[in-house]
Tab-separated table of C-alpha atoms and ligand atoms in Angstrom:
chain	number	residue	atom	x	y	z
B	1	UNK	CA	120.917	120.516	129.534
B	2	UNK	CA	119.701	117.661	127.425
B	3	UNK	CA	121.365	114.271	127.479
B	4	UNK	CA	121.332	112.331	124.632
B	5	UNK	CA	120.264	108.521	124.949
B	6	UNK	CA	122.997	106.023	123.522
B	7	UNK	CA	121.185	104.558	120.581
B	8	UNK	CA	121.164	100.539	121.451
B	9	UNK	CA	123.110	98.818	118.876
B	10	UNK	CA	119.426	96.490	118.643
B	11	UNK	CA	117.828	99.452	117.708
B	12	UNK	CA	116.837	100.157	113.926
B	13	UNK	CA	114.176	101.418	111.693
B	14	UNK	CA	112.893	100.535	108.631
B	15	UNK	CA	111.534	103.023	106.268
B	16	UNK	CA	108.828	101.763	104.356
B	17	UNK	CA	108.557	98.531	106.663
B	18	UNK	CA	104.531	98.360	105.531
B	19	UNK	CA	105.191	96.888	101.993
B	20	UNK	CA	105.980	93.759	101.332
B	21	UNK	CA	109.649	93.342	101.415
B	22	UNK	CA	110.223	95.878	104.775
B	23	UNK	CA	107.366	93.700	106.519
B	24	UNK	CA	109.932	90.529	105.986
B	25	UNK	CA	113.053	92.342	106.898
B	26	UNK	CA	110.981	93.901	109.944
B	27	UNK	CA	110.037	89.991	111.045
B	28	UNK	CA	113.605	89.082	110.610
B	29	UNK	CA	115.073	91.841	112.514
B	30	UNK	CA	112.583	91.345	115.670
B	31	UNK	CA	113.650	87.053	115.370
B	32	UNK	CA	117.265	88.426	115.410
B	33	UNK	CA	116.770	90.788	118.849
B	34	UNK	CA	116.008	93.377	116.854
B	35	UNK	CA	113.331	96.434	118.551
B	36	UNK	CA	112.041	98.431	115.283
B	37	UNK	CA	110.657	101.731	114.835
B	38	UNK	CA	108.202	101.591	110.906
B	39	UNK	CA	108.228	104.525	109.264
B	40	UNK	CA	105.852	104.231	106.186
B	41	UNK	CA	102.933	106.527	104.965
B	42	UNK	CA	100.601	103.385	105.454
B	43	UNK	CA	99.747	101.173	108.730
B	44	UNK	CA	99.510	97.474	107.021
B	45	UNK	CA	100.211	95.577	109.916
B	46	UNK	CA	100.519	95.409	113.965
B	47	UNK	CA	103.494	93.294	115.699
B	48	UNK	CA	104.788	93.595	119.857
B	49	UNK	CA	108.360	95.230	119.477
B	50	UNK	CA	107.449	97.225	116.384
B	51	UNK	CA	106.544	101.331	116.897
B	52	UNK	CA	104.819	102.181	113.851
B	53	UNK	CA	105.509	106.241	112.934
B	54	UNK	CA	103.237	106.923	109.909
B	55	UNK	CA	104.302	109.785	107.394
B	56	UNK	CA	105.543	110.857	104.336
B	57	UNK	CA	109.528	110.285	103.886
B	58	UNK	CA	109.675	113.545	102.225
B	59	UNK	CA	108.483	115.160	105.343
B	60	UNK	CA	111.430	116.115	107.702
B	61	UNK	CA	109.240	116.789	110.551
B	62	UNK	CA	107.372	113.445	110.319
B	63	UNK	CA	110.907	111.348	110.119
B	64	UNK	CA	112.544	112.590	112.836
B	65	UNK	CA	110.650	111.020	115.867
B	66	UNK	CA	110.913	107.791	113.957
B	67	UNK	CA	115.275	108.119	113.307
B	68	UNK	CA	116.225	109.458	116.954
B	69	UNK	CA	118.551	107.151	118.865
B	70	UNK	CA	118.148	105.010	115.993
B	71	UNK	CA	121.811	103.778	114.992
B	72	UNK	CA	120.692	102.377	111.796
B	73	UNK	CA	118.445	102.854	109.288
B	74	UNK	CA	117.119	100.480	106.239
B	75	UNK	CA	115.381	102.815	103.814
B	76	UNK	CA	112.901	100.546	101.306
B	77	UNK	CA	110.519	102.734	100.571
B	78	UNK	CA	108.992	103.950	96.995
B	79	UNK	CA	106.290	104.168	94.875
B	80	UNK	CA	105.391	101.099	93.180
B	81	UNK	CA	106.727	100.548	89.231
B	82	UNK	CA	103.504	100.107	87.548
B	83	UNK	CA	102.316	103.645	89.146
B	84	UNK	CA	104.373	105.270	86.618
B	85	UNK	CA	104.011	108.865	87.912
B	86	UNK	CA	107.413	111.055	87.002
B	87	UNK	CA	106.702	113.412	89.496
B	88	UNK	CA	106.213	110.971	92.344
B	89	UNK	CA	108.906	109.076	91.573
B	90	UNK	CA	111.100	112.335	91.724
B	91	UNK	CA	109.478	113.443	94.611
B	92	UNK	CA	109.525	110.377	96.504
B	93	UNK	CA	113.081	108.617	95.498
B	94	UNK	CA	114.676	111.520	94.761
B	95	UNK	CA	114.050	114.591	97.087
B	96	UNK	CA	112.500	111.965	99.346
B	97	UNK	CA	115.877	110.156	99.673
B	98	UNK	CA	117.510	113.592	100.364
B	99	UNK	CA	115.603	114.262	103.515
B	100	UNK	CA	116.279	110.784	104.710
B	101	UNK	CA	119.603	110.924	104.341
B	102	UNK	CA	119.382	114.801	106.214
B	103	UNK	CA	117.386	113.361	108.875
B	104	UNK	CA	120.076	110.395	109.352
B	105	UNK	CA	122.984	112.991	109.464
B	106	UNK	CA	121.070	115.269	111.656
B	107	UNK	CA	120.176	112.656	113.963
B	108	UNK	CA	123.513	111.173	114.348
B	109	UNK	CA	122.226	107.721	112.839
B	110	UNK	CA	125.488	105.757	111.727
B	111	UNK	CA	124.254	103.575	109.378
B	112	UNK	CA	121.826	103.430	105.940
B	113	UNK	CA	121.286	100.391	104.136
B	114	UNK	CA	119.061	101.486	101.152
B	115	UNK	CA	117.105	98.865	99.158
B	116	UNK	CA	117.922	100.033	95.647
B	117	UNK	CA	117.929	97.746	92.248
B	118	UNK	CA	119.442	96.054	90.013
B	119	UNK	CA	117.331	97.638	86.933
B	120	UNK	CA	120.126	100.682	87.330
B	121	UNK	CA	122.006	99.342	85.129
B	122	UNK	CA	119.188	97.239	82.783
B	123	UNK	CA	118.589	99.073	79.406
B	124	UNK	CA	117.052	96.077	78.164
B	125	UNK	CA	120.019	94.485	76.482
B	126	UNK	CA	121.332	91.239	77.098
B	127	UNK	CA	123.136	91.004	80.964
B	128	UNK	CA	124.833	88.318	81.716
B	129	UNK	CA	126.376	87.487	85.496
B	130	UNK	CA	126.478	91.385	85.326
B	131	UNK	CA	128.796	93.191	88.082
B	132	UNK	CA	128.362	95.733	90.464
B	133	UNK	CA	131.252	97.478	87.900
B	134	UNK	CA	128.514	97.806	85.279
B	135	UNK	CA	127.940	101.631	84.403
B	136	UNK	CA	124.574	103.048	85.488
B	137	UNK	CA	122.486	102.912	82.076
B	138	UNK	CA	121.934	106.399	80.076
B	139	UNK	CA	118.913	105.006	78.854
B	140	UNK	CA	116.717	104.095	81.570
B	141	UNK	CA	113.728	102.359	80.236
B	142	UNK	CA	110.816	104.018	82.666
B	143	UNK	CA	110.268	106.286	85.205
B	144	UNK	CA	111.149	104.560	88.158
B	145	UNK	CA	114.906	103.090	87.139
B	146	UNK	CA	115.656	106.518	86.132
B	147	UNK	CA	114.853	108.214	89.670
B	148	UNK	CA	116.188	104.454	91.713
B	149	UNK	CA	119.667	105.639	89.847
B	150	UNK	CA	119.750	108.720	91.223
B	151	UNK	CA	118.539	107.509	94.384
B	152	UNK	CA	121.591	105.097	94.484
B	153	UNK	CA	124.144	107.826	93.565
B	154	UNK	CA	122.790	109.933	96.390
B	155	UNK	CA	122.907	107.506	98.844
B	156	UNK	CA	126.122	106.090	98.146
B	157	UNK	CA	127.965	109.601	97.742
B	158	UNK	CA	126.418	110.462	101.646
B	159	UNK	CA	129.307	107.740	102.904
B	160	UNK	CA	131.395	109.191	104.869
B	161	UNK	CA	134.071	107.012	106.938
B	162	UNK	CA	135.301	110.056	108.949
B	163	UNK	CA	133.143	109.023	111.774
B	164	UNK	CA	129.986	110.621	110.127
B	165	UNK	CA	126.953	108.399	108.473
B	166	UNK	CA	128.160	104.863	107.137
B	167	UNK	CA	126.091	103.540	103.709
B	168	UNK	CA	125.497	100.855	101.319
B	169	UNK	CA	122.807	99.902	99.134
B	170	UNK	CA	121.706	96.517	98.065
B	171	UNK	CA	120.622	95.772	94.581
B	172	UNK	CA	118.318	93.155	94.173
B	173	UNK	CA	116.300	91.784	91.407
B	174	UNK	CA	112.579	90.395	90.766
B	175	UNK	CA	111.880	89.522	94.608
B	176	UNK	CA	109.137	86.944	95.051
B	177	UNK	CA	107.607	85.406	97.969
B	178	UNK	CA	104.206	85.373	99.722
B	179	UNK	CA	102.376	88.752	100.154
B	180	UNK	CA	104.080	89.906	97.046
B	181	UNK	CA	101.718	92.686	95.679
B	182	UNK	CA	102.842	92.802	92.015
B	183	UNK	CA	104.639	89.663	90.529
B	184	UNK	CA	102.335	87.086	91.029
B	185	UNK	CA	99.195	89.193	91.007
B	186	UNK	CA	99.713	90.996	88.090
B	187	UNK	CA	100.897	87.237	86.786
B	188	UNK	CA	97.338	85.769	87.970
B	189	UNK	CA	95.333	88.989	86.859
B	190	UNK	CA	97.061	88.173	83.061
B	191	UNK	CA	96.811	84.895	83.197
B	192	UNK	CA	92.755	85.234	84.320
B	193	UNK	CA	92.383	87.416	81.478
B	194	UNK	CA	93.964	84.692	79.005
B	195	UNK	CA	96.750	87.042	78.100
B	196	UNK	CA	99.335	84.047	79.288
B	197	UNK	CA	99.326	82.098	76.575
B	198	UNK	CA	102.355	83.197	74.813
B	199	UNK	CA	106.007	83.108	75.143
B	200	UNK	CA	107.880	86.520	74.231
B	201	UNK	CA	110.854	85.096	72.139
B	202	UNK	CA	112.517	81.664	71.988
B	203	UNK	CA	111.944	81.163	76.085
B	204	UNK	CA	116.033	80.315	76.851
B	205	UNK	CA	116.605	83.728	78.654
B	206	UNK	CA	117.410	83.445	81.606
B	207	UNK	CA	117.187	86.023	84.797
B	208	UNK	CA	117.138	86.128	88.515
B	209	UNK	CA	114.266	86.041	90.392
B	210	UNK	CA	115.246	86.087	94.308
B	211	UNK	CA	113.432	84.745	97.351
B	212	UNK	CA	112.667	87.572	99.626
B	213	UNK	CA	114.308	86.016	102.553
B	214	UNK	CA	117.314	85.882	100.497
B	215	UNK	CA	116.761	89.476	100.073
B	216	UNK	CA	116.501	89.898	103.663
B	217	UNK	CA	119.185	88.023	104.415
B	218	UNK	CA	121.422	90.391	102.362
B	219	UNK	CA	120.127	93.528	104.144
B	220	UNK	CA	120.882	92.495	107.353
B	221	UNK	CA	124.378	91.116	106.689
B	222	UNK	CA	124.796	94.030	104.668
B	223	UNK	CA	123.750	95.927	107.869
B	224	UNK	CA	125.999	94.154	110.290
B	225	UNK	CA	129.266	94.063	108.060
B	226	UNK	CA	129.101	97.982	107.709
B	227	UNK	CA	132.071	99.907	109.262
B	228	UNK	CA	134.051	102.586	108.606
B	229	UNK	CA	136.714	100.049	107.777
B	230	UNK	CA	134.889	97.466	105.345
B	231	UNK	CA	134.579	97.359	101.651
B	232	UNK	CA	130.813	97.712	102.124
B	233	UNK	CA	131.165	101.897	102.461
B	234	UNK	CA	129.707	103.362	99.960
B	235	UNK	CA	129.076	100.525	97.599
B	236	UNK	CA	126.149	98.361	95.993
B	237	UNK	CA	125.748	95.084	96.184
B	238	UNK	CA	123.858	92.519	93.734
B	239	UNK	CA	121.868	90.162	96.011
B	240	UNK	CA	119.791	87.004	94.093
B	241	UNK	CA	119.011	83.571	94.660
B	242	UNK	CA	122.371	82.408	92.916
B	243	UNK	CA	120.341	80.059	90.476
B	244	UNK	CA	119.385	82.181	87.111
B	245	UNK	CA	116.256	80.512	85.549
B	246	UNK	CA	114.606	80.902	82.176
B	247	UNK	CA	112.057	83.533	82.858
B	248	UNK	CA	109.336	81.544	80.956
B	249	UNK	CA	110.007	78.197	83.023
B	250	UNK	CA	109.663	80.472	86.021
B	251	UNK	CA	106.625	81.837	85.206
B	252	UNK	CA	105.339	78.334	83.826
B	253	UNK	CA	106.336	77.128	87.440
B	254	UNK	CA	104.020	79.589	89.340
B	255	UNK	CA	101.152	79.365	87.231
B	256	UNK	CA	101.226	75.689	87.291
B	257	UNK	CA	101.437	75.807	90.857
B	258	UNK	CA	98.240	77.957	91.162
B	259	UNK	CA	96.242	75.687	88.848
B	260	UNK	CA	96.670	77.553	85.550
B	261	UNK	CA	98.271	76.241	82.172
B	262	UNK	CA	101.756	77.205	80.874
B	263	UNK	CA	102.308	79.559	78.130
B	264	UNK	CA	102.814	77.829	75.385
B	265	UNK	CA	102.923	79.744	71.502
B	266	UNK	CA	106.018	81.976	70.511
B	267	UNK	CA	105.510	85.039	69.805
B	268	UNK	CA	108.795	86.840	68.359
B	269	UNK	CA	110.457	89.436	70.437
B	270	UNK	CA	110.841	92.357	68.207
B	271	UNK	CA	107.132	92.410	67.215
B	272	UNK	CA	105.871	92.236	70.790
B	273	UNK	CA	108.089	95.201	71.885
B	274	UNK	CA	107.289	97.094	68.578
B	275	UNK	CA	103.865	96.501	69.778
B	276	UNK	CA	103.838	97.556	73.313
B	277	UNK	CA	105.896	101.033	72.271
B	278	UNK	CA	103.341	101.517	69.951
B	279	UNK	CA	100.488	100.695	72.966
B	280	UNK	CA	103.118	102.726	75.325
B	281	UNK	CA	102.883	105.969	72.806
B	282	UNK	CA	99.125	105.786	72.328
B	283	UNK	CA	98.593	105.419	76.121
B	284	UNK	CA	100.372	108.520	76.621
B	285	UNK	CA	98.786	110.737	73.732
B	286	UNK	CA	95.291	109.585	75.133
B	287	UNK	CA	96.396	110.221	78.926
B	288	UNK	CA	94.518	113.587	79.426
B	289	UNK	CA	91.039	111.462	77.798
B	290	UNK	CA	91.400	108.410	78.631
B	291	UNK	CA	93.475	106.664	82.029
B	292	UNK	CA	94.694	102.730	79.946
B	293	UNK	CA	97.312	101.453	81.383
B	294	UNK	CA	99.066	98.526	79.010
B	295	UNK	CA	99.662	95.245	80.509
B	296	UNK	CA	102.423	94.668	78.009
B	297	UNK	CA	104.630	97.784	78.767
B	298	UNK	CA	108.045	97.884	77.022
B	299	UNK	CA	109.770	97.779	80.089
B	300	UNK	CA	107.820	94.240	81.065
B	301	UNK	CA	108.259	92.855	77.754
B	302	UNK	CA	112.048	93.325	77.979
B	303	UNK	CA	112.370	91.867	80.966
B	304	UNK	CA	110.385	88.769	79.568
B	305	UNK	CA	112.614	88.488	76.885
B	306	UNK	CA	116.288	89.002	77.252
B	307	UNK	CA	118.952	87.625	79.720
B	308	UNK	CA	119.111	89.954	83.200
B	309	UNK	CA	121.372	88.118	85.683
B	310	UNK	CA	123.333	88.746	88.161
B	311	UNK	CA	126.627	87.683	89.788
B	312	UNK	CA	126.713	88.048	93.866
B	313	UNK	CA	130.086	87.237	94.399
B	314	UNK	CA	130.919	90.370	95.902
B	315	UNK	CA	128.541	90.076	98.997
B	316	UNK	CA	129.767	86.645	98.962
B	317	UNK	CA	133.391	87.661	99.565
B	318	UNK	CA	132.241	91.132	101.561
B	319	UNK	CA	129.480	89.558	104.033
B	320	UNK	CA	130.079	86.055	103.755
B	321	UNK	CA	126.482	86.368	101.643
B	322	UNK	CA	124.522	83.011	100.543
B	323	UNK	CA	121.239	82.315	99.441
B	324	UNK	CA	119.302	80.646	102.497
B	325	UNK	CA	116.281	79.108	100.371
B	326	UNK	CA	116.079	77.547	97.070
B	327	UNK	CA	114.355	78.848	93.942
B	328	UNK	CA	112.455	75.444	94.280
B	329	UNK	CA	111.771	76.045	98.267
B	330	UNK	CA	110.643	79.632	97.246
B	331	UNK	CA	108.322	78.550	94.690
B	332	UNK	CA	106.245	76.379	96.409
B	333	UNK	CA	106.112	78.418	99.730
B	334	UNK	CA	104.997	81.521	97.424
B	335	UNK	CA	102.090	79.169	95.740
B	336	UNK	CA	101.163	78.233	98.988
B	337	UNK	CA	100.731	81.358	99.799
B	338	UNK	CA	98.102	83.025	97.765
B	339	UNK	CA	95.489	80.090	98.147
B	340	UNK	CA	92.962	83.041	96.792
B	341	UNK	CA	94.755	83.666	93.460
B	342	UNK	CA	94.581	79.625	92.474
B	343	UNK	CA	92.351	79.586	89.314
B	344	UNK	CA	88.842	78.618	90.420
B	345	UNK	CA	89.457	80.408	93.810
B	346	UNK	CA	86.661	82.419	94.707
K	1	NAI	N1	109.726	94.059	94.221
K	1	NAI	C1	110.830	93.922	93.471
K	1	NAI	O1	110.920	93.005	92.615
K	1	NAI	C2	111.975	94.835	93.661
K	1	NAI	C3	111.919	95.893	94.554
K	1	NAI	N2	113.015	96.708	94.737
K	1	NAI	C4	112.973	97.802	95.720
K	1	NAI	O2	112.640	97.248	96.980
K	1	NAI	C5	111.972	98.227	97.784
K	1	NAI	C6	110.720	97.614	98.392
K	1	NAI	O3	109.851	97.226	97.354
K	1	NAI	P1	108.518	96.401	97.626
K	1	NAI	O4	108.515	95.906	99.013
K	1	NAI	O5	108.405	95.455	96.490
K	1	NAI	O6	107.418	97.531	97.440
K	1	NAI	P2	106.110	97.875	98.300
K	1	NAI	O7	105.290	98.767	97.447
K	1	NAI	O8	105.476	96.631	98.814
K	1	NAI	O9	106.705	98.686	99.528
K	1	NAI	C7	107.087	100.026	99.457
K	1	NAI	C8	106.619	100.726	100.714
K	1	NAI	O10	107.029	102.094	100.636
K	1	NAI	C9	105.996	102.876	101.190
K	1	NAI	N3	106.075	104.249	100.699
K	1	NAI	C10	105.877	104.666	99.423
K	1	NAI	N4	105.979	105.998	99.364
K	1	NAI	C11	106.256	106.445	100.615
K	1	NAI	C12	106.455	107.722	101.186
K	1	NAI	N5	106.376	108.836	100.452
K	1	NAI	N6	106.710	107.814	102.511
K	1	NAI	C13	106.750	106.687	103.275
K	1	NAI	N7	106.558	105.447	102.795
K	1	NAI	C14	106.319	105.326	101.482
K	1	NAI	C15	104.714	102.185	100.748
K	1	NAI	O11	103.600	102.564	101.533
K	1	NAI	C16	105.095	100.725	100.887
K	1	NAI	O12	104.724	100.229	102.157
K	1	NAI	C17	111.739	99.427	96.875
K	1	NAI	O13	112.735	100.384	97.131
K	1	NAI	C18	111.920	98.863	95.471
K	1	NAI	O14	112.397	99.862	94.598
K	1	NAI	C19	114.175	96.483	94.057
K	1	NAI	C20	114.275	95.463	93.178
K	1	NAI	C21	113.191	94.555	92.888
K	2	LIG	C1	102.789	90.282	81.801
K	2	LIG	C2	103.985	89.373	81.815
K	2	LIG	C3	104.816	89.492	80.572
K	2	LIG	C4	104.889	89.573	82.993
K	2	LIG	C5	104.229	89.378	84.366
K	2	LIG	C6	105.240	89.398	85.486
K	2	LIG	C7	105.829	90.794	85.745
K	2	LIG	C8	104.776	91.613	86.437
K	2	LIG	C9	107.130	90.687	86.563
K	2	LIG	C10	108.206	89.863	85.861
K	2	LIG	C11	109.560	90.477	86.193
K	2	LIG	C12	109.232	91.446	87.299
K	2	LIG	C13	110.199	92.507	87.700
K	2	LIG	C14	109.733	93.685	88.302
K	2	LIG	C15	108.258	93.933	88.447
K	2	LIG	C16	107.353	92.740	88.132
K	2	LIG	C17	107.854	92.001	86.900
K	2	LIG	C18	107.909	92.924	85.697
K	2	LIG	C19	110.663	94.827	88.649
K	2	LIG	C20	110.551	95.846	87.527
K	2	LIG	C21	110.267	95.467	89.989
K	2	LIG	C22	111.159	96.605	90.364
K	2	LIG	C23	112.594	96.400	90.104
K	2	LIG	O1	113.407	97.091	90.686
K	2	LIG	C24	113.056	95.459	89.067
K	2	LIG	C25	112.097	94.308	88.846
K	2	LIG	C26	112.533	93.424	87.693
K	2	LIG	C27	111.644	92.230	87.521
């Protein structure tokens, strides 16, 4: 006879807990009493309390040791945006997401609290305070959105209240903070290149740009609020800093901060995005000669130059949500942080 080990209600893993923003929620959860079991495909990092299992999510096999007598799960893996692949993005998000959420029902996990986005809705139109009511977009603008929507839908459909596996997802948007591997990089990298010296459009858009801790914050509340009961089944959530900014004063902020100057010429919008389709087309008919990868992709300059905000009221009134740190705190801890990006660094 086998008995089965009461999962401890301190117990949780965190799939994909070797990037950036599962090694913060991983911190948090152990300061919180947490023990955590990583499940990622990559090692990054060693902490006491933490049981690394490394694997590929798609990989039933691999999961399982990682999800037993685990009551809850936070899934934030995927590949990153600027990888671009179709078929990893399917693969990984997609049929990835499937096995996870097998593996949780399998295992008799209760709870999943997937890290999904607020690009599911973002066509690159205007968004203003936008709602969780907001229609998934038809038109996903790349690769990834398209497969974090169906990633989403599969998730949140799994909820069941009937005493099976419990879900939500959180939807953040443009998460910055120190050991970020692609904002403020790929910000410095641009900048180092002296491709920062222009502003896409008139520079009053403004979007959110969220602290990771905030982020964090909203996962675990997110986690702890989740019953069979609560509004939080099945649902997403926006989570951001509460304080929309003008992207370029953002931007302007950090590079400032590292030692590098503003942008400062306008550029109109229209001709900068017919531009990087036109770059986006040719880097795709060259693909099989030639691997280019634009800096200026259409998705990035949309994002640079219309309004993409987002209201968190709901995890306000569901979770008793609020941001913990200021855009302003978050700033200047994230400059601090990357002492080897500040221009004359060597
Ligand atoms: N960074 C951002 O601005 C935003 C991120 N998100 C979402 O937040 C989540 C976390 O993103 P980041 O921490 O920024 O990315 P990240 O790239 O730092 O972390 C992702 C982790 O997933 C792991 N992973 C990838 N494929 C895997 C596989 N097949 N099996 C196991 N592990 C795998 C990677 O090794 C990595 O450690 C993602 O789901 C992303 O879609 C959502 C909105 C904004
Ligand atoms: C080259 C410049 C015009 C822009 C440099 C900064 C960008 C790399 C970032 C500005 C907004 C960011 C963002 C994301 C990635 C990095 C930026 C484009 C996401 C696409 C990451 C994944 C998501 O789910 C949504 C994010 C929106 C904002």
């Amino acid at each position: 006879m086998t008995t089965r080990v009461r999962p401890s209600s301190k117990r949780c893993a965190v799939i994909g807990g070797s990037g950036f923003l599962g090694r913060h929620l991983v911190e948090k959860l152990l300061e919180r009493g947490y023990s955590v079991a990583v499940f990622d495909i990559r090692q990054s990092y060693e902490l006491p309390g933490v049981t690394f299992y490394q694997g590929d999510l798609c990989d039933k096999e691999a999961l399982r040791p990682a999800l037993k007598d685990v009551p809850l799960v936070f899934h934030c893996a995927s590949p990153a945006p600027a990888s671009d692949d179709r078929a990893l993005f399917q693969r990984v998000n997609v049929q990835g997401t499937c096995t996870v959420i097998q593996a949780c029902t399998e295992l008799g996990v209760q709870k999943l609290v997937l890290t999904s986005s607020a690009s599911v809705v973002y066509e690159g139109a205007d968004i203003k305070n936008g709602t969780e009511d907001i229609p998934y977009t038809a038109k996903p603008m790349d690769y990834y959105t398209e497969t974090k929507i169906e990633q989403e839908k599969l998730v949140l459909q799994a909820c069941d209240k009937e005493g099976g596996l419990l879900t939500v997802a959180i939807r953040p948007h443009g998460i910055f903070g120190p050991r970020d591997p692609q904002l403020v990089p790929i910000l410095v990298d641009t900048a180092r290149r002296g491709k920062m010296k222009f502003i896409i459009g008139d520079g009053t858009n403004l979007v959110d740009f969220t602290f990771v801790e905030n982020v964090v914050h909203g996962h675990i509340l997110a986690a702890e609020h989740l019953r069979p009961e609560s509004p939080l089944c099945g649902k997403p959530y926006h989570i951001t800093n509460d304080e929309p900014i003008r992207f370029w004063d953002f931007m302007s902020k950090v590079l400032v901060g590292l030692g590098y100057a503003a942008p400062r010429y306008h550029l109109p919008y229209m001709l900068v995005y017919g531009l990087a389709m036109l770059l986006w087309l040719l880097a795709m008919l060259l693909r099989p000669l030639v691997a280019f990868k634009p800096t200026f992709t259409p998705m990035r300059v949309a994002l640079a130059g219309t309004h993409h905000y987002y209201s968190c009221e709901a995890a306000k009134r569901d979770m008793g949500y609020k941001p913990l740190v200021s855009l302003t705190e978050g700033i200047s801890r994230t400059v601090e942080s990357y002492p080897h990006l500040r221009h004359g660094a060597p």
